[in-house]
Coordinates of C-alpha atoms in Angstrom, one line a residue:
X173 CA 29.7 49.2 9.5
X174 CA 30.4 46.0 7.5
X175 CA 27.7 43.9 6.7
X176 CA 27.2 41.0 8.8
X177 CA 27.1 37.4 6.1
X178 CA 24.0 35.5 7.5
X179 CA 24.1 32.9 5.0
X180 CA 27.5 31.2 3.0
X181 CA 27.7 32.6 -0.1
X182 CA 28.0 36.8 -0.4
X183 CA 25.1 39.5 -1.2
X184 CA 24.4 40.6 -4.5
X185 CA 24.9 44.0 -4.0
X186 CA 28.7 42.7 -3.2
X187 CA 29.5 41.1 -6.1
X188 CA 31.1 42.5 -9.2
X189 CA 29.2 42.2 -12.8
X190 CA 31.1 39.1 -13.9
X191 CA 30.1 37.9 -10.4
X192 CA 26.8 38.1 -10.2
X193 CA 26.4 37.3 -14.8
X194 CA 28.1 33.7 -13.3
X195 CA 25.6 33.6 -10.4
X196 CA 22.9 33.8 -12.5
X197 CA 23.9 31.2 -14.9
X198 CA 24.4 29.0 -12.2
X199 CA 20.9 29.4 -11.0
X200 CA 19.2 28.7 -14.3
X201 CA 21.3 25.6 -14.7
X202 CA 20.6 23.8 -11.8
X203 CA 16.7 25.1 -12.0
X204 CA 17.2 23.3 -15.1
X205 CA 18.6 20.3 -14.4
X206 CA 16.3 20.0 -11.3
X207 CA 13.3 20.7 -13.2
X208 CA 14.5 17.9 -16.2
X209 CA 14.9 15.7 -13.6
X210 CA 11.7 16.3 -12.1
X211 CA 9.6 16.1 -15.3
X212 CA 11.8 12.6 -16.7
X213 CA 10.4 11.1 -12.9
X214 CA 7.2 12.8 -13.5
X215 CA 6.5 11.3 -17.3
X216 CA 7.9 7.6 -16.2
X217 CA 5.6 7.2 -12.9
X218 CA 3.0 8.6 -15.4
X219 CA 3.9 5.6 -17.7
X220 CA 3.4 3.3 -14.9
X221 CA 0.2 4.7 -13.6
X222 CA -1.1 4.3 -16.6
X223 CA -0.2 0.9 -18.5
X224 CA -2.9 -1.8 -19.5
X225 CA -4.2 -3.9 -16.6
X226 CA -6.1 -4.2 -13.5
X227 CA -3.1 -3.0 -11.0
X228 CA -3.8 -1.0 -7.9
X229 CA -2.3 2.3 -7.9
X230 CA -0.3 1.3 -4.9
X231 CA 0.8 -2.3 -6.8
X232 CA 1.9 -0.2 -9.7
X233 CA 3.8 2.3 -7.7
X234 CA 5.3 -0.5 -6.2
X235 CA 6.6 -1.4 -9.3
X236 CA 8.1 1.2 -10.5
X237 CA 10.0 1.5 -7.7
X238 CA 11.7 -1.8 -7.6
X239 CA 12.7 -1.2 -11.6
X240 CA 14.4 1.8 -10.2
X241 CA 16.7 0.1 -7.8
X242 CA 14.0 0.9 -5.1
X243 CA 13.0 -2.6 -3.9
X244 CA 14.3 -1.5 -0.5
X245 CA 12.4 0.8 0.0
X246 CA 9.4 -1.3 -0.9
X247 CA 10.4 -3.8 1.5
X248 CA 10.5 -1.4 4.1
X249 CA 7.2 -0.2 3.5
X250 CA 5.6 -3.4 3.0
X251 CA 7.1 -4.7 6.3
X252 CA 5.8 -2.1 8.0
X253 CA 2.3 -2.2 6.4
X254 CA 2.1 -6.0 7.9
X255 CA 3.4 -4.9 11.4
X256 CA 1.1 -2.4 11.3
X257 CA -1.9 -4.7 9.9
X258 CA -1.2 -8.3 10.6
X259 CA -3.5 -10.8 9.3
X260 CA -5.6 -12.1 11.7
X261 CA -5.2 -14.9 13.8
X262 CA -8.2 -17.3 14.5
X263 CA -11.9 -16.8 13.8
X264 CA -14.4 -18.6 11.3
X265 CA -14.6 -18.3 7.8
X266 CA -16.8 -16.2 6.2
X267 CA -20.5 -17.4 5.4
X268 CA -20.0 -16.9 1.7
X269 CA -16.6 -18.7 2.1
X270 CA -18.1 -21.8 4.0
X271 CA -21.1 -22.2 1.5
X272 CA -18.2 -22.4 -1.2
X273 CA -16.6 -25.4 0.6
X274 CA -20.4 -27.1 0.9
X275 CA -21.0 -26.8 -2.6
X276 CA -18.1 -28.9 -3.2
X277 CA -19.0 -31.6 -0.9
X278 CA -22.4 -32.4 -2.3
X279 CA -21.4 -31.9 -5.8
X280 CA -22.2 -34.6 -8.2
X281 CA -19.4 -37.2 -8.6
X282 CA -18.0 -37.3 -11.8
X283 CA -19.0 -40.4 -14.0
X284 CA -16.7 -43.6 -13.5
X285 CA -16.0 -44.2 -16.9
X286 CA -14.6 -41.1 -17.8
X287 CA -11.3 -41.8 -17.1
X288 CA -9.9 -39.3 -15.1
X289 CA -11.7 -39.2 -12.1
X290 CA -12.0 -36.2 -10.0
X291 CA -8.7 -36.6 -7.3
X292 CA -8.9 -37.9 -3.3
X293 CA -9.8 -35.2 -1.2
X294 CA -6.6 -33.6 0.0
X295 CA -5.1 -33.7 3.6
X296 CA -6.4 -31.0 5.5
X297 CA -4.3 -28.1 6.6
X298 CA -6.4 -27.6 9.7
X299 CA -8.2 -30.2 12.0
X300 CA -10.9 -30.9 12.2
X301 CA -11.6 -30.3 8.2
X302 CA -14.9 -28.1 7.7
X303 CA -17.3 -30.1 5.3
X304 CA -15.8 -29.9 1.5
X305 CA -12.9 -28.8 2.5
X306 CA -10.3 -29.9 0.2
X307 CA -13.1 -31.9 -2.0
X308 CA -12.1 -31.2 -5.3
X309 CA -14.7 -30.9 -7.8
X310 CA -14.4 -30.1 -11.9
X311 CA -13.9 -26.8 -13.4
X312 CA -13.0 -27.5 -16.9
X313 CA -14.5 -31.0 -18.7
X314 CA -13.3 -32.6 -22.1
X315 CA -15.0 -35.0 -23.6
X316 CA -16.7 -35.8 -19.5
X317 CA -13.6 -35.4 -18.5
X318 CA -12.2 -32.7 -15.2
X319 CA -9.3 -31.7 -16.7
X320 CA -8.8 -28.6 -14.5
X321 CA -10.2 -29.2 -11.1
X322 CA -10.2 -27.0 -7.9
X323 CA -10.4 -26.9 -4.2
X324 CA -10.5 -24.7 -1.1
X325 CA -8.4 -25.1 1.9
X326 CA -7.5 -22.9 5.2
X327 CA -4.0 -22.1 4.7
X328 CA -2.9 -23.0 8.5
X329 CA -4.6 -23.8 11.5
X330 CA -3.4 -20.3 12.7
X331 CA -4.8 -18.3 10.2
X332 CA -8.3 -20.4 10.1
X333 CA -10.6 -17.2 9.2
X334 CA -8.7 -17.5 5.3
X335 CA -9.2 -19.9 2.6
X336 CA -6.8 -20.5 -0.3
X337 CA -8.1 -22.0 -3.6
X338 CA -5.9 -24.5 -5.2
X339 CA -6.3 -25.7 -8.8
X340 CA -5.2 -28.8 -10.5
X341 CA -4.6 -29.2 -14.4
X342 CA -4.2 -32.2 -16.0
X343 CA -1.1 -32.1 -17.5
X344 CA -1.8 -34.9 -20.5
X345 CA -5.4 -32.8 -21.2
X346 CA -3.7 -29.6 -21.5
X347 CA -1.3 -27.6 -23.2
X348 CA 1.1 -24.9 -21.8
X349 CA 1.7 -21.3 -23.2
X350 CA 4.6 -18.7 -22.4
X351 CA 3.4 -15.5 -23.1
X352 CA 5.5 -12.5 -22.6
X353 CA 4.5 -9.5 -20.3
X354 CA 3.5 -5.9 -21.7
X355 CA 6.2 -4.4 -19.7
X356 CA 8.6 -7.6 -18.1
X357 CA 10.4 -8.5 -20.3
X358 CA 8.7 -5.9 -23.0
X359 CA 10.1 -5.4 -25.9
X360 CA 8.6 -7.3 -29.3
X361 CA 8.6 -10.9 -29.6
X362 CA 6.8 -13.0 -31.8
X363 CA 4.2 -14.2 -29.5
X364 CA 2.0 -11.3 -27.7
X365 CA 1.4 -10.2 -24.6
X366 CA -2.5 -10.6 -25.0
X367 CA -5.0 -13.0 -26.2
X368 CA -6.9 -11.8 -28.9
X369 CA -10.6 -13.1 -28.6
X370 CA -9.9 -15.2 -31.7
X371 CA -7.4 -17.3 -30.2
X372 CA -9.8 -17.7 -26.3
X373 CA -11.2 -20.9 -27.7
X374 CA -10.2 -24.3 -25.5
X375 CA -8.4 -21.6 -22.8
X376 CA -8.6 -22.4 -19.3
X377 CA -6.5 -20.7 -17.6
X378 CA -3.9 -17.4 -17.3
X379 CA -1.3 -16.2 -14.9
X380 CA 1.2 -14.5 -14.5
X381 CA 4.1 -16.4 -13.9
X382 CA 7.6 -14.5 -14.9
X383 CA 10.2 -12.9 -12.4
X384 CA 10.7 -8.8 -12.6
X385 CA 13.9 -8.9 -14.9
X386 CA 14.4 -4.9 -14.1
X387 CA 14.2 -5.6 -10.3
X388 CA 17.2 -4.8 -8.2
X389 CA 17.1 -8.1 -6.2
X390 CA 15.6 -10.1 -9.2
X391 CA 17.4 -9.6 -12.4
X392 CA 15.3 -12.3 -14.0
X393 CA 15.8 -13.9 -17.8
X394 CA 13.5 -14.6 -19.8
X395 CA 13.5 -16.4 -23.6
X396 CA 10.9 -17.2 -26.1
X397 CA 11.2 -18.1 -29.9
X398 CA 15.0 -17.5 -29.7
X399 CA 15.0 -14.1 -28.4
X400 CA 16.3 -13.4 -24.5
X401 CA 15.9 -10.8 -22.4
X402 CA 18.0 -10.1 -19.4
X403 CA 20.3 -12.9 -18.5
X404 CA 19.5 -16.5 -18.0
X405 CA 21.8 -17.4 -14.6
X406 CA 23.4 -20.4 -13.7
X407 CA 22.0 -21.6 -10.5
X408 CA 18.7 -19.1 -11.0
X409 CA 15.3 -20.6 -10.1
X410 CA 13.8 -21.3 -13.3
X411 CA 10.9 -22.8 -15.6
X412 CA 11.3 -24.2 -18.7
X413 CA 8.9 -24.8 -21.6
X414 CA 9.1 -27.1 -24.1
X415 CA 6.9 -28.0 -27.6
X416 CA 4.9 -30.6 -26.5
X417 CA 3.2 -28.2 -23.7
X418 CA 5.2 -29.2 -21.1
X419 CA 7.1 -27.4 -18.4
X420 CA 9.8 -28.4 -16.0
X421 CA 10.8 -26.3 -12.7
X422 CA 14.6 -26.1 -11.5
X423 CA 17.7 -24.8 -11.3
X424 CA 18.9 -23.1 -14.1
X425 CA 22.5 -24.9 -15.5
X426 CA 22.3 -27.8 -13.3
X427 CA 18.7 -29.7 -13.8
X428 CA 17.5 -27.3 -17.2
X429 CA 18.9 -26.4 -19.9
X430 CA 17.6 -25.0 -23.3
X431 CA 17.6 -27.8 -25.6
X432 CA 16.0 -28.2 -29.2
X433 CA 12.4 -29.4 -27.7
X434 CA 12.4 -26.4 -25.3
X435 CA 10.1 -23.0 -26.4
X436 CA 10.7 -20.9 -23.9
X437 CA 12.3 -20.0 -19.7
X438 CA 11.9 -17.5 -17.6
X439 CA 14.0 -17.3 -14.3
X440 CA 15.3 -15.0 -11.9
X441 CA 18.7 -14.5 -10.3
X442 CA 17.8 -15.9 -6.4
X443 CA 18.9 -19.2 -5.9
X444 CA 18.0 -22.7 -5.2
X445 CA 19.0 -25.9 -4.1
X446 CA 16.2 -28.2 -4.8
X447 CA 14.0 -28.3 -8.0
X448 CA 10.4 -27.1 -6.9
X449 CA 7.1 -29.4 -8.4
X450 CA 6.8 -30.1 -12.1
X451 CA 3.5 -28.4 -12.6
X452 CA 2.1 -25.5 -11.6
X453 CA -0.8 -25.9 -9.6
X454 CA -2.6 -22.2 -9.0
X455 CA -4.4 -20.5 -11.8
X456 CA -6.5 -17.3 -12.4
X457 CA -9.8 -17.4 -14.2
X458 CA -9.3 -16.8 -18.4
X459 CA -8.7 -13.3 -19.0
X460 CA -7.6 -11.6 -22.5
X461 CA -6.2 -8.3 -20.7
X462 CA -2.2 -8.8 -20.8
X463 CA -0.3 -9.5 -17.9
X464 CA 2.5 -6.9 -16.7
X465 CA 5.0 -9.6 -16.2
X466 CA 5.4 -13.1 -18.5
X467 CA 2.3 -14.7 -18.3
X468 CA 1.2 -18.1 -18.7
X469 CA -1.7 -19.9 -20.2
X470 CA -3.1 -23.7 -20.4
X471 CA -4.8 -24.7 -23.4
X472 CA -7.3 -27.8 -23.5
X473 CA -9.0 -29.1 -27.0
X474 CA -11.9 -27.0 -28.4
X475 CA -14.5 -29.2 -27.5
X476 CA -13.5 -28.2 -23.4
X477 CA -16.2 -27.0 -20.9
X478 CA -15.9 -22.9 -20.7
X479 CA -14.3 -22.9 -17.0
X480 CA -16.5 -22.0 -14.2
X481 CA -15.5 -20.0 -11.6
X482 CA -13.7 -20.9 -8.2

């Protein structure tokens, strides 16, 4: 009786010599291949598991994925993570949150003289406005004067059980820094991707503030002391830096342009039609670690306050 083929390819025991020689090798080649590929995946999630920094595990997986031409699938997943836990809608802040927003209102004004007073409380988000909210009070001083000042808002009157912090940073008082990041853009450049202790005096402030340039729906640029990495697009949301400290926000080819007072850009491919504010205006407390991603710093003189926390 002839044997009966369950599966697509013959028995052994039917195949000649030669046959089953050829078998074999096919086997160990594509055991091989898959377990290459396996260990090349293996060794570069390692490498992002286990860069520098403060990353969630999740955050850093994250990553990895969208430098592999994954974002989708992060989008996905993050889409469904919101559906699944939406923020909440309603409610009161929490007590810690609320005495934050007191402090502010009954903190002492700022003397008149100094010439840069402390700035009009700002609109509020959500009426009625709790007490302090939006009161801006000083963070970093020079010479008596609040050169980086800070508030707390509600974000929307929907979302009333959240507050958002929002800093200001005088802009003549301080000086901007491009840094770039430990792994976007990567690579060596002149300037690092840290802050050695050394160089902390007069900081007030760190961020980071670069686009992924590896990222399959980014594809950011980024230049600094005439090196680039990735490309710098025409019509690219961008920021550029120049010598004095400054910075400038735009499109990329139509309002900026590298010119000889520039230092450094960093802008990613997604466009826009309108140039965005000329500062930024969030910031992270001083930190030496180095950012992942192009990171930014304001400087103040030595003789500035050491920044107190939001």
């Amino acid at each position: 009786m002839a044997r009966r083929r369950l599966l697509p390819w013959r028995h052994r025991s039917d195949l000649t010599p030669p046959q089953r020689r050829r078998r074999g090798l096919a086997f160990r080649s594509t055991l091989a291949v898959c377990l290459l590929g396996a260990g090349t995946v293996g060794w570069s999630v390692g490498d992002a598991l286990a860069y520098p920094g403060d990353d969630s595990t999740a955050a850093r997986l994250a990553g990895w994925a969208r430098e592999h031409e994954l974002g989708f699938v992060v989008d996905e997943l993050e889409n469904l993570q919101y559906e699944m836990d939406p923020p909440r809608v309603g409610g009161s802040l929490p007590s810690e949150s609320l005495a934050r927003m007191r402090a502010a209102a009954v903190a002492p004004p700022v003397a008149a003289h100094s010439g840069l007073p402390l700035r009009a409380p700002m609109r509020p988000l959500v009426t009625p406005a709790l007490p302090g909210e939006g009161v801006w009070r000083a963070l970093v001083s020079a010479h008596g004067r609040p050169i980086v000042q800070g508030a707390y808002v509600r974000p929307d009157a929907a979302h009333t059980s959240y507050e958002a912090a929002v800093a200001w940073i005088s802009a003549k008082d301080a000086r901007f820094e491009l840094h770039p990041g430990l792994r976007e853009p990567g690579g060596s450049f002149a300037v690092p991707p840290s802050i050695p202790k050394g160089r902390r005096t007069g900081l007030v402030a760190t961020w980071n503030g670069g686009f992924k340039i590896t990222d399959g729906g980014s594809r950011g640029g980024f230049h600094l002391a005439g090196k680039t990495a990735g490309e710098l697009r025409d019509g690219a949301a961008s920021e550029v830096f120049y010598r004095d400290g400054s910075i400038r926000v735009g499109v990329w080819g139509r309002e900026l342009r590298m010119t000889r007072t520039s230092s450094g850009c960093a802008s990613a491919s997604t466009s826009w039609s309108t140039a965005a504010g000329s500062s930024p205006t969030s910031t992270t407390t001083p930190s030496g670690a180095p950012p992942t991603r192009a990171g930014c710093t304001w400087r103040a003189p030595a003789s500035a306050s050491p920044p107190r926390a939001m």
